Short mmCIF file of C-alpha atoms in Angstrom, two decimals:
data_model
loop_
_atom_site.label_atom_id
_atom_site.label_comp_id
_atom_site.label_asym_id
_atom_site.label_seq_id
_atom_site.Cartn_x
_atom_site.Cartn_y
_atom_site.Cartn_z
CA THR A 1 100.63 -15.34 44.14
CA ALA A 2 97.77 -16.33 45.75
CA GLY A 3 95.02 -18.25 42.93
CA ILE A 4 94.48 -21.41 41.51
CA THR A 5 97.06 -22.94 39.44
CA GLN A 6 96.59 -25.52 36.76
CA ALA A 7 98.59 -27.46 35.42
CA PRO A 8 100.00 -28.94 32.03
CA THR A 9 99.84 -25.86 30.70
CA SER A 10 98.75 -27.68 27.84
CA GLN A 11 98.94 -31.10 25.85
CA ILE A 12 97.66 -33.25 22.93
CA LEU A 13 96.88 -36.71 24.14
CA ALA A 14 95.73 -39.89 21.79
CA ALA A 15 92.42 -40.78 21.98
CA GLY A 16 92.03 -42.88 24.47
CA ARG A 17 94.19 -42.98 26.76
CA SER A 18 93.11 -41.18 29.94
CA MET A 19 94.60 -38.26 31.86
CA THR A 20 94.59 -36.06 34.98
CA LEU A 21 94.17 -32.41 34.70
CA ARG A 22 95.01 -30.74 37.90
CA CYS A 23 93.86 -28.09 39.90
CA THR A 24 94.88 -26.33 42.78
CA GLN A 25 93.92 -23.43 45.30
CA ASP A 26 95.17 -21.68 47.89
CA MET A 27 92.13 -19.31 49.15
CA ARG A 28 91.00 -21.82 51.32
CA HIS A 29 87.40 -21.74 48.84
CA ASN A 30 84.65 -24.19 49.34
CA ALA A 31 83.42 -24.70 45.56
CA MET A 32 85.33 -25.74 43.28
CA TYR A 33 84.62 -25.82 39.11
CA TRP A 34 85.69 -27.56 36.60
CA TYR A 35 83.95 -26.39 32.57
CA ARG A 36 85.38 -26.15 29.48
CA GLN A 37 84.74 -23.67 26.73
CA ASP A 38 84.50 -24.73 22.84
CA LEU A 39 84.14 -22.20 20.48
CA GLY A 40 79.80 -21.19 19.87
CA LEU A 41 78.86 -22.72 23.63
CA GLY A 42 80.70 -20.66 25.63
CA LEU A 43 81.87 -22.02 29.01
CA ARG A 44 79.76 -25.55 30.67
CA LEU A 45 80.35 -26.40 34.09
CA ILE A 46 81.27 -30.43 33.73
CA HIS A 47 82.19 -31.96 37.22
CA TYR A 48 81.35 -29.73 40.64
CA SER A 49 82.05 -29.81 44.63
CA ASN A 50 80.91 -27.65 47.29
CA THR A 51 83.12 -28.94 49.66
CA ALA A 52 86.20 -31.26 50.11
CA GLY A 53 84.42 -34.96 49.74
CA THR A 54 82.20 -34.35 47.84
CA THR A 55 80.83 -33.85 43.93
CA GLY A 56 77.95 -33.20 41.52
CA LYS A 57 77.88 -33.25 38.11
CA GLY A 58 77.35 -30.00 35.61
CA GLU A 59 75.85 -29.68 32.44
CA VAL A 60 78.65 -31.94 30.37
CA PRO A 61 79.73 -34.58 32.58
CA ASP A 62 80.63 -37.77 30.32
CA GLY A 63 83.77 -38.87 30.35
CA TYR A 64 85.36 -36.66 32.80
CA SER A 65 85.06 -37.92 37.32
CA VAL A 66 86.65 -35.49 39.94
CA SER A 67 87.03 -36.02 43.30
CA ARG A 68 87.96 -33.98 46.13
CA ALA A 69 89.92 -35.16 48.64
CA ASN A 70 91.04 -32.09 50.58
CA THR A 71 89.88 -28.41 50.10
CA ASP A 72 92.65 -27.53 47.99
CA ASP A 73 93.37 -30.14 45.30
CA PHE A 74 89.56 -31.07 42.60
CA PRO A 75 91.97 -33.06 40.07
CA LEU A 76 89.13 -33.70 36.43
CA THR A 77 90.21 -37.30 34.88
CA LEU A 78 89.33 -38.32 31.14
CA ALA A 79 89.39 -41.83 31.65
CA SER A 80 89.19 -42.98 28.11
CA ALA A 81 90.09 -39.73 25.97
CA VAL A 82 87.74 -39.18 22.68
CA PRO A 83 88.20 -36.11 20.04
CA SER A 84 85.40 -34.38 20.64
CA GLN A 85 86.44 -33.53 24.72
CA THR A 86 89.09 -31.53 22.57
CA SER A 87 88.62 -27.67 24.42
CA VAL A 88 89.99 -25.62 26.90
CA TYR A 89 89.40 -26.47 30.95
CA PHE A 90 89.02 -24.02 33.46
CA CYS A 91 88.48 -24.99 36.88
CA ALA A 92 87.33 -22.44 38.77
CA SER A 93 86.82 -21.76 42.61
CA SER A 94 83.90 -20.07 45.13
CA LYS A 95 83.65 -18.73 48.47
CA SER A 96 79.85 -20.37 50.00
CA ARG A 97 78.53 -16.85 48.57
CA ARG A 98 77.56 -16.76 45.02
CA GLU A 99 77.53 -12.57 45.17
CA GLU A 100 81.45 -12.64 45.31
CA GLY A 101 81.53 -15.45 41.88
CA TYR A 102 84.18 -17.46 40.75
CA THR A 103 88.65 -17.43 40.24
CA PHE A 104 89.49 -18.91 37.06
CA GLY A 105 92.89 -20.71 36.64
CA SER A 106 93.99 -20.13 33.04
CA GLY A 107 93.45 -23.09 31.51
CA THR A 108 94.70 -26.71 30.10
CA ARG A 109 94.10 -26.17 26.47
CA LEU A 110 94.00 -29.80 25.48
CA THR A 111 93.31 -31.86 21.75
CA VAL A 112 92.56 -34.48 21.50
CA VAL A 113 93.73 -36.97 18.22
CA ASP B 1 69.78 -26.00 26.24
CA GLN B 2 70.75 -22.23 26.05
CA GLN B 3 70.50 -21.20 28.78
CA VAL B 4 72.30 -18.63 28.49
CA LYS B 5 72.76 -16.35 25.20
CA GLN B 6 74.63 -13.80 24.05
CA ASN B 7 73.56 -12.94 19.91
CA SER B 8 76.53 -10.76 18.92
CA PRO B 9 79.55 -13.15 18.80
CA SER B 10 82.22 -9.99 18.25
CA LEU B 11 81.64 -6.06 18.32
CA SER B 12 83.74 -4.15 17.07
CA VAL B 13 83.57 -0.32 18.51
CA GLN B 14 86.00 3.30 18.63
CA GLU B 15 88.01 4.37 21.15
CA GLY B 16 86.13 6.68 23.36
CA ARG B 17 82.41 5.78 21.94
CA ILE B 18 80.45 3.70 24.14
CA SER B 19 80.47 -0.66 24.04
CA ILE B 20 77.06 -2.39 24.42
CA LEU B 21 76.89 -5.90 25.26
CA ASN B 22 73.96 -8.32 25.34
CA CYS B 23 72.67 -10.96 27.64
CA ASP B 24 69.67 -13.29 27.32
CA TYR B 25 68.33 -15.85 29.74
CA THR B 26 65.24 -17.43 29.18
CA ASN B 27 65.52 -19.35 33.56
CA SER B 28 63.04 -16.40 35.73
CA MET B 29 64.62 -18.16 38.39
CA PHE B 30 67.63 -17.15 37.41
CA ASP B 31 68.27 -13.64 40.26
CA TYR B 32 71.92 -13.30 39.81
CA PHE B 33 73.89 -12.20 37.54
CA LEU B 34 78.03 -11.68 36.00
CA TRP B 35 79.89 -10.14 32.99
CA TYR B 36 83.29 -11.52 33.74
CA LYS B 37 86.22 -10.70 31.20
CA LYS B 38 88.68 -12.99 29.33
CA TYR B 39 91.89 -11.75 27.86
CA PRO B 40 93.40 -14.53 25.29
CA ALA B 41 95.16 -16.98 26.79
CA GLU B 42 94.47 -16.14 30.25
CA GLY B 43 90.99 -17.80 32.94
CA PRO B 44 88.73 -15.55 32.99
CA THR B 45 88.43 -12.67 35.47
CA PHE B 46 85.89 -11.31 37.43
CA LEU B 47 84.31 -7.40 36.05
CA ILE B 48 80.49 -6.68 37.59
CA SER B 49 78.05 -8.04 39.07
CA ILE B 50 74.07 -7.16 39.49
CA SER B 51 71.16 -8.64 41.86
CA SER B 52 67.84 -9.17 40.83
CA ILE B 53 66.36 -7.50 43.17
CA LYS B 54 68.43 -3.47 40.73
CA ASP B 55 67.84 -2.84 37.42
CA LYS B 56 71.43 -1.01 37.22
CA ASN B 57 74.64 -1.22 39.01
CA GLU B 58 77.50 1.66 37.51
CA ASP B 59 80.98 0.27 38.69
CA GLY B 60 83.62 3.34 37.20
CA ARG B 61 83.22 2.75 33.68
CA PHE B 62 81.71 -0.38 33.53
CA THR B 63 77.38 -0.39 33.92
CA VAL B 64 75.17 -3.30 34.05
CA PHE B 65 71.80 -2.94 33.17
CA LEU B 66 68.77 -6.00 33.89
CA ASN B 67 65.21 -5.92 32.95
CA LYS B 68 63.87 -8.73 34.24
CA SER B 69 60.65 -8.16 32.43
CA ALA B 70 62.31 -8.96 28.95
CA LYS B 71 65.33 -11.19 30.90
CA HIS B 72 67.83 -9.28 29.18
CA LEU B 73 70.55 -7.33 30.90
CA SER B 74 73.01 -5.28 28.97
CA LEU B 75 77.29 -4.54 29.52
CA HIS B 76 77.67 -0.86 28.92
CA ILE B 77 81.57 0.40 28.80
CA VAL B 78 82.10 4.36 28.68
CA PRO B 79 84.16 5.77 27.38
CA SER B 80 85.73 2.10 24.80
CA GLN B 81 89.84 1.84 25.75
CA PRO B 82 91.83 -0.06 23.50
CA GLY B 83 92.06 -2.23 27.14
CA ASP B 84 89.23 -3.28 26.52
CA SER B 85 89.42 -5.56 24.31
CA ALA B 86 89.11 -9.16 25.16
CA VAL B 87 86.23 -11.25 24.88
CA TYR B 88 83.09 -11.29 27.58
CA PHE B 89 81.16 -13.51 29.40
CA CYS B 90 77.78 -13.36 30.76
CA ALA B 91 76.32 -15.67 33.63
CA ALA B 92 74.11 -16.44 35.95
CA SER B 93 72.33 -18.37 38.56
CA SER B 94 69.06 -19.06 40.36
CA THR B 95 69.01 -19.42 44.35
CA PHE B 96 68.13 -23.08 43.33
CA THR B 97 71.53 -23.30 41.74
CA GLY B 98 72.76 -22.04 44.32
CA ASN B 99 77.30 -20.53 43.04
CA GLN B 100 76.67 -22.71 39.84
CA PHE B 101 76.15 -20.01 37.63
CA TYR B 102 75.56 -21.05 33.46
CA PHE B 103 77.10 -18.55 31.32
CA GLY B 104 76.86 -17.66 28.55
CA THR B 105 78.94 -17.96 24.71
CA GLY B 106 80.67 -14.64 24.71
CA THR B 107 81.43 -11.34 22.75
CA SER B 108 84.60 -10.51 21.77
CA LEU B 109 84.75 -6.96 22.15
CA THR B 110 87.62 -4.98 19.47
CA VAL B 111 88.32 -1.17 20.99
CA ILE B 112 89.83 0.24 17.39
CA PRO B 113 92.61 2.68 18.66
#
């Protein structure tokens, strides 16, 4: 089934450790995004990439980095995790036209202890 | 600063009745709006959209209304069904934000059989 695959599904991470959340899409969408979902705050954009080779900062980029080496993959890295990064992380992608909206992955639930 | 707000965290409706979910935004440059539906442990899925050139868009049981002067949109579900029980997010973008959408905090809808 075409779509977005996120891994892992869930993870418990010790504070100070690093981790990469993986995201792969097979729809050949140009744009990809990382959001975090927190209770009472909704979905907030962390980083985005409009096309392979380019990335940009969203609303809450601090503590996170991304890369876009090719069209399909958009990993999100936490260099030194902190408890406030405990959240559910969603990767999404879209075609060029915003009218088509986003396709989301199933999410990664991350707990930083 | 939350540019898109959903002031009702939760809503309960009897099966067969109308569900009305509300969304307010502050940025007058927003000109395209989406509604997403999210079940637990899944990513959000696209439901319906509306452009600022319209004030209403219908798709089956779902209708979105846009009041630009009030910076307000609403999603009507008629008749409501138990399978509609989910969290609903509204999202907004402008031509200046391109494909980037700002999401609201979500409203959890429960349809009671």
